[in-house]
PDB file of C-alpha atoms in Angstrom:
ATOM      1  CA  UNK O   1       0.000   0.000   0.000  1.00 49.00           C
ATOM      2  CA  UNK O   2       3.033   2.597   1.006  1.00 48.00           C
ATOM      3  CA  UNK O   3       4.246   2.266  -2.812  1.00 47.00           C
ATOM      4  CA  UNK O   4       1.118   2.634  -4.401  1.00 48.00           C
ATOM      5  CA  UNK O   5       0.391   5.822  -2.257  1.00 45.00           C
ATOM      6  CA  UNK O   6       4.118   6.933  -3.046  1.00 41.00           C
ATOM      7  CA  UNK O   7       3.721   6.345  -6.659  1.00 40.00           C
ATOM      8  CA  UNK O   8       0.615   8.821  -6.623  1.00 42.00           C
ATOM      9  CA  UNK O   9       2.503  11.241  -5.463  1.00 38.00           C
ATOM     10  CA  UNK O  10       5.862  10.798  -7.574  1.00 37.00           C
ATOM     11  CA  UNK O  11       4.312  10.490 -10.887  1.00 35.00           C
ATOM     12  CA  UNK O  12       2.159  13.996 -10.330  1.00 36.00           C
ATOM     13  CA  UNK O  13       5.647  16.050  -8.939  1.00 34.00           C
ATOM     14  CA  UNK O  14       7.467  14.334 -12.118  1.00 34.00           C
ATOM     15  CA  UNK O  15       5.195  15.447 -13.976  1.00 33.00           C
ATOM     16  CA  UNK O  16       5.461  19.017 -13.071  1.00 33.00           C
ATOM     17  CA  UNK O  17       9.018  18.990 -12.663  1.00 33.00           C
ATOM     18  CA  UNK O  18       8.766  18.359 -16.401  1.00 31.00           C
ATOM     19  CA  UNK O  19       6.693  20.870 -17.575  1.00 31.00           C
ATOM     20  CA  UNK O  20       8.201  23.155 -15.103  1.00 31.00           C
ATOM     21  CA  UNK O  21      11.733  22.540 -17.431  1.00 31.00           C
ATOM     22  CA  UNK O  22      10.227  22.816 -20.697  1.00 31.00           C
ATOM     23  CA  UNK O  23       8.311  26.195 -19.260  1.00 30.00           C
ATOM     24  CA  UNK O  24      12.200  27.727 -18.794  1.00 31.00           C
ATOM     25  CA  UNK O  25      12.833  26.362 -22.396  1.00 35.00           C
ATOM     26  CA  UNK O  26      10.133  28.503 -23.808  1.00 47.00           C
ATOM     27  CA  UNK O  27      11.677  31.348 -25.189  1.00 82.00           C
ATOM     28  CA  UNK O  28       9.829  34.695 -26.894  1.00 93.00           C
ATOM     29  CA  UNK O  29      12.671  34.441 -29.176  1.00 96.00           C
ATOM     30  CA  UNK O  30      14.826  32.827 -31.653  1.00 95.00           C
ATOM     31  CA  UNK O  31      17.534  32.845 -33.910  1.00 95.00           C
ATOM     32  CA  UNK O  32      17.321  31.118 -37.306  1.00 95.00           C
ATOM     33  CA  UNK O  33      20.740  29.848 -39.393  1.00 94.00           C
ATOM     34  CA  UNK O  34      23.070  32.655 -40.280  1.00 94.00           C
ATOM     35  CA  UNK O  35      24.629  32.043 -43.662  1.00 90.00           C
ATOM     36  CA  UNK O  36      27.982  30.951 -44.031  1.00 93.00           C
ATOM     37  CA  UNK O  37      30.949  33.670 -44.381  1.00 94.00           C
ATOM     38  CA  UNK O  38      33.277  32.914 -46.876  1.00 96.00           C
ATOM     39  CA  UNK O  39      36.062  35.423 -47.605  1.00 96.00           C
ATOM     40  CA  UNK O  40      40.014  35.723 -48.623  1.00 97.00           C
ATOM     41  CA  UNK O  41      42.320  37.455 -46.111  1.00 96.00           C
ATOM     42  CA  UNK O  42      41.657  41.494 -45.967  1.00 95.00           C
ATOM     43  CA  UNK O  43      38.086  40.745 -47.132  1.00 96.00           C
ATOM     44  CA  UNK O  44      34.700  42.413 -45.667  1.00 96.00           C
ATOM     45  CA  UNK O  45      32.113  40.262 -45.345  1.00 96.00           C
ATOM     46  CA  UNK O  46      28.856  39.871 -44.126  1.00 96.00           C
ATOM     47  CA  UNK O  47      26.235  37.482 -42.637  1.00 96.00           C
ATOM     48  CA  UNK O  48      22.414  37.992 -41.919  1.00 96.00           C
ATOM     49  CA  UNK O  49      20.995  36.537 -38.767  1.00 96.00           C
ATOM     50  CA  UNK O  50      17.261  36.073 -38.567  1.00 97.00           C
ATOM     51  CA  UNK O  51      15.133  36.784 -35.582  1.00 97.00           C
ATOM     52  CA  UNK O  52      11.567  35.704 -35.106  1.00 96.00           C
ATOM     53  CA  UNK O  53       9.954  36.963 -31.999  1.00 97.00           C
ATOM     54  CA  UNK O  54       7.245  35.115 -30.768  1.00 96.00           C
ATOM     55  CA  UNK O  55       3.686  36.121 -32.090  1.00 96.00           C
ATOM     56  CA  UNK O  56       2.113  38.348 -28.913  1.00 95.00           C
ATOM     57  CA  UNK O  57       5.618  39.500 -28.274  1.00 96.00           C
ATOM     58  CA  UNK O  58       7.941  42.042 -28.506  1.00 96.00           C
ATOM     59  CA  UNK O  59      11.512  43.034 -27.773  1.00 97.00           C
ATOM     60  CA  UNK O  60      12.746  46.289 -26.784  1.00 96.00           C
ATOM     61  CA  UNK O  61      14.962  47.911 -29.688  1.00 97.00           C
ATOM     62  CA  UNK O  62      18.775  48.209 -29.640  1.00 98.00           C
ATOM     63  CA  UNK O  63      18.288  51.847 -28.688  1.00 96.00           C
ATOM     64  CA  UNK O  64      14.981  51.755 -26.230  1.00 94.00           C
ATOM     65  CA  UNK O  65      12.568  54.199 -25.508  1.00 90.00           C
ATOM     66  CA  UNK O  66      13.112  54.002 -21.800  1.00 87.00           C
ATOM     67  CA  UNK O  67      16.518  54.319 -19.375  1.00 90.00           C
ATOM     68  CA  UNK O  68      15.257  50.953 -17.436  1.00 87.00           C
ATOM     69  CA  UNK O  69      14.706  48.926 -20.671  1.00 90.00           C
ATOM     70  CA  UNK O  70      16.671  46.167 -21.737  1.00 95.00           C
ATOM     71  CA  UNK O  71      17.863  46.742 -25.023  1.00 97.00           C
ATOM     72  CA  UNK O  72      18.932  44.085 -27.850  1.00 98.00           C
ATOM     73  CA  UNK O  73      22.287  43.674 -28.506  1.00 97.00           C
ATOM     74  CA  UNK O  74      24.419  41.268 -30.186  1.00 96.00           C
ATOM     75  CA  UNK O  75      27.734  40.989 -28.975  1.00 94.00           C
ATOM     76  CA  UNK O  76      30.947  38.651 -30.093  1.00 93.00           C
ATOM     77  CA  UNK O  77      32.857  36.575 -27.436  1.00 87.00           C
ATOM     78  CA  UNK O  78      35.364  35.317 -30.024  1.00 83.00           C
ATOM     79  CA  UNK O  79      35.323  35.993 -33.668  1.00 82.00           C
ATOM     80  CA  UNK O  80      38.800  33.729 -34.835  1.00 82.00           C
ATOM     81  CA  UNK O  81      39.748  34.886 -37.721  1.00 92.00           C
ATOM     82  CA  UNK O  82      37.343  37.678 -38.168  1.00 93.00           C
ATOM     83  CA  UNK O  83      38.009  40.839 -36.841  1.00 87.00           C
ATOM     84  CA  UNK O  84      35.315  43.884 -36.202  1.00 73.00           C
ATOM     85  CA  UNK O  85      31.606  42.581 -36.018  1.00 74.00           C
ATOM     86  CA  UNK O  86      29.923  45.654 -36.143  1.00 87.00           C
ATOM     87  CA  UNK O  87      25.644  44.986 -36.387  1.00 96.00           C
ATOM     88  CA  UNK O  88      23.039  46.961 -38.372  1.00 97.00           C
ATOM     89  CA  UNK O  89      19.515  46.473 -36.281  1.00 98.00           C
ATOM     90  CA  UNK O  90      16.519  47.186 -37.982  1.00 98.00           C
ATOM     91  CA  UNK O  91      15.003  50.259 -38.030  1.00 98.00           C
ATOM     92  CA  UNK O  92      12.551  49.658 -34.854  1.00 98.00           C
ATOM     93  CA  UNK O  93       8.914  49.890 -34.460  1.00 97.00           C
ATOM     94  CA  UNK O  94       7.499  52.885 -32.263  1.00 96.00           C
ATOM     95  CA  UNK O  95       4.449  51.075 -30.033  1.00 93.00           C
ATOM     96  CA  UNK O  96       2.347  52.230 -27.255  1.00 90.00           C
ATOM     97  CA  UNK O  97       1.655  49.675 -24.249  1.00 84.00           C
ATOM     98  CA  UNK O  98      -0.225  49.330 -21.319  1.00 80.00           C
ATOM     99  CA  UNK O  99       2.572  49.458 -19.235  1.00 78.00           C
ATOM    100  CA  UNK O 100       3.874  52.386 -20.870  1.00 78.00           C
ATOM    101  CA  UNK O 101       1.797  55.100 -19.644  1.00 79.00           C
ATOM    102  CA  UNK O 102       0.949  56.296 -22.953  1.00 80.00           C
ATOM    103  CA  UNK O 103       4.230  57.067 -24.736  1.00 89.00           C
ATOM    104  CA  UNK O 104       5.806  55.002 -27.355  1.00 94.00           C
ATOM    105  CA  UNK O 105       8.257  52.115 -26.760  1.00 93.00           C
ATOM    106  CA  UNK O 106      10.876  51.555 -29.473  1.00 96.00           C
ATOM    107  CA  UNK O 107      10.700  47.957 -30.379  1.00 97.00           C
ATOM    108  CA  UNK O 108      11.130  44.943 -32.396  1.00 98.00           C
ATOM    109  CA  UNK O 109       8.231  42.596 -33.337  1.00 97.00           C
ATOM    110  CA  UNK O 110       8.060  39.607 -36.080  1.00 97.00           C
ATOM    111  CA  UNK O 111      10.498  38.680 -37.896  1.00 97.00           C
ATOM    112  CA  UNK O 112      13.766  40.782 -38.749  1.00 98.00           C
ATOM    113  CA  UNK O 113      17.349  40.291 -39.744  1.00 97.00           C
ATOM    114  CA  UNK O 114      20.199  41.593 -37.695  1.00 97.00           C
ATOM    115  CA  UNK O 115      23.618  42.244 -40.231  1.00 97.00           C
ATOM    116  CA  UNK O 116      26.807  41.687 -38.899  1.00 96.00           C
ATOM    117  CA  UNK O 117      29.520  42.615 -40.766  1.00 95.00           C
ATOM    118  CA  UNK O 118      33.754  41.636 -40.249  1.00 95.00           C
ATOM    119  CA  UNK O 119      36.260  41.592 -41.832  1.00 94.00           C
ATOM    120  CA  UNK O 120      38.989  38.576 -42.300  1.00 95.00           C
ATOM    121  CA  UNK O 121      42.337  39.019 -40.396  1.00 94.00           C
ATOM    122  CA  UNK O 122      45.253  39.555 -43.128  1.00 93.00           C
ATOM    123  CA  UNK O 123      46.572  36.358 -40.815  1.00 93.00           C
ATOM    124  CA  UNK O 124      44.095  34.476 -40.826  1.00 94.00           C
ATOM    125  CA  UNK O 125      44.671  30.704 -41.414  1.00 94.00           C
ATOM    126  CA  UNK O 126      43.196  29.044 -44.361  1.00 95.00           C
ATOM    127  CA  UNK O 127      39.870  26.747 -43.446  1.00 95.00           C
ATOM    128  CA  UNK O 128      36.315  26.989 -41.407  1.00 96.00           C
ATOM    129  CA  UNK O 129      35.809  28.558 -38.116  1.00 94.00           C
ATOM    130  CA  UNK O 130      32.917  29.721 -35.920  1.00 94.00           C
ATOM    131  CA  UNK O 131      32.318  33.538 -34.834  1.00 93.00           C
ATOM    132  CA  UNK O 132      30.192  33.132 -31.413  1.00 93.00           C
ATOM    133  CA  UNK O 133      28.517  35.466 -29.852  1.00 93.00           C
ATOM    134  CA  UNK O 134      25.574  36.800 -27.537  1.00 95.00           C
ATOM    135  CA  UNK O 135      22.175  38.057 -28.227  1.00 96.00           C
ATOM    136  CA  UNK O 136      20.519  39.815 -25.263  1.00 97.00           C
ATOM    137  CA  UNK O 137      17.203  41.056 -25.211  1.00 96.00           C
ATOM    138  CA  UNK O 138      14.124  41.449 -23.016  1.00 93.00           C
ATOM    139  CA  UNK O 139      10.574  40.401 -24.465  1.00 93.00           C
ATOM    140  CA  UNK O 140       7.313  41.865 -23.301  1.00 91.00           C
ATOM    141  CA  UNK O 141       3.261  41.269 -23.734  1.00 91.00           C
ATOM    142  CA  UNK O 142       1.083  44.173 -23.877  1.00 88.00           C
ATOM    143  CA  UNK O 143       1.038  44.027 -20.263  1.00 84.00           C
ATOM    144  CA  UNK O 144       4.461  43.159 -18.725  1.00 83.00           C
ATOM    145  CA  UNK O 145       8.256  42.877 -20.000  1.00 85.00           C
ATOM    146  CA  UNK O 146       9.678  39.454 -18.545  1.00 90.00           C
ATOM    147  CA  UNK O 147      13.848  39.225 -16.995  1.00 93.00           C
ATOM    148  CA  UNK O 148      16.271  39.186 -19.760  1.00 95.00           C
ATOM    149  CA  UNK O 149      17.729  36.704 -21.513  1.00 96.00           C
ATOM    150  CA  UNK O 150      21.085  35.853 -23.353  1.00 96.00           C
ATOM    151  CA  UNK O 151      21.337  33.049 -25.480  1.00 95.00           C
ATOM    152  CA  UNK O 152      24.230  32.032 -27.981  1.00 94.00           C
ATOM    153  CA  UNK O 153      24.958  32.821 -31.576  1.00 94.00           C
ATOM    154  CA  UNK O 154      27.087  30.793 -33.834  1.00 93.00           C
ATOM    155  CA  UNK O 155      28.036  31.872 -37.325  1.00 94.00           C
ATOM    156  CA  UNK O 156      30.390  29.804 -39.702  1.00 95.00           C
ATOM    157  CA  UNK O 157      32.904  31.035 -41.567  1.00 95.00           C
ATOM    158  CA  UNK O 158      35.788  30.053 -43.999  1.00 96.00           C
ATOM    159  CA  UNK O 159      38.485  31.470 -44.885  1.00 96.00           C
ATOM    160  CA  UNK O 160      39.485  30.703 -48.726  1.00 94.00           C
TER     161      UNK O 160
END
């Protein structure tokens, strides 16, 4: 009888435990394939990233509205062989909220490319690579902006 009664229990906790974990995994954003970069030594290139923000959703623009919003920002923790990795946003979206007392919010909605441009070391060695990097950003309903979030970027690259 003690199992049965401590099976009851155990399979309901599991089963929140497991939708608790795939609630954290539920993200107002994400990041499609960037292209691959190919390039000779000296070279610019470029790569688009796509973005797709969650229908319902929005994210606050690289240059916000606001002093205590979160704005999105790509940055590079280690580019190899490129050098630079300046990004182009998209020209943002100027939305009034309920939280926002009236006045616009500049933000990102849908789906956009971010363009990230470097350029290939004159040093670099011959052969593929990976730039990574960081996208931060802070989502928000109509009602409330949610803590921010950083999840990782990855975009190939070879250098002819």
């Amino acid at each position: 009888m003690a199992s049965n009664s401590f099976c009851k229990t155990l399979l309901p906790l599991s089963l929140l435990i497991t939708t608790a974990a795939l609630a954290q995994n539920n993200g107002y954003l994400t990041i499609g394939e960037p292209a691959k970069i190919a390039g000779k030594r000296g070279a610019a290139v470029q790569t688009k990233i796509p973005v797709s923000i969650r229908e319902g959703y929005h994210v606050n623009s690289n240059t916000p509205s606001e002093e205590y919003l979160i704005p999105l920002k790509l940055t590079w923790t280690s580019t190899g062989a490129l050098e630079g990795g300046a990004v182009v946003y998209p020209k943002p979206a100027l939305e009034k909220f309920d939280f926002s007392d009236g006045k616009p919010i500049s933000v990102f909605m849908g789906n956009f490319d971010l363009v990230a441009s470097f350029k290939v070391a004159a040093n670099a060695p011959a052969g593929p690579g990976i730039a990574a990097g960081k996208l931060r950003y802070q989502a928000c309903s109509n009602k409330a902006c949610y803590p921010p979030k950083t999840i990782d970027v990855s975009v190939p690259y070879q250098v002819q």
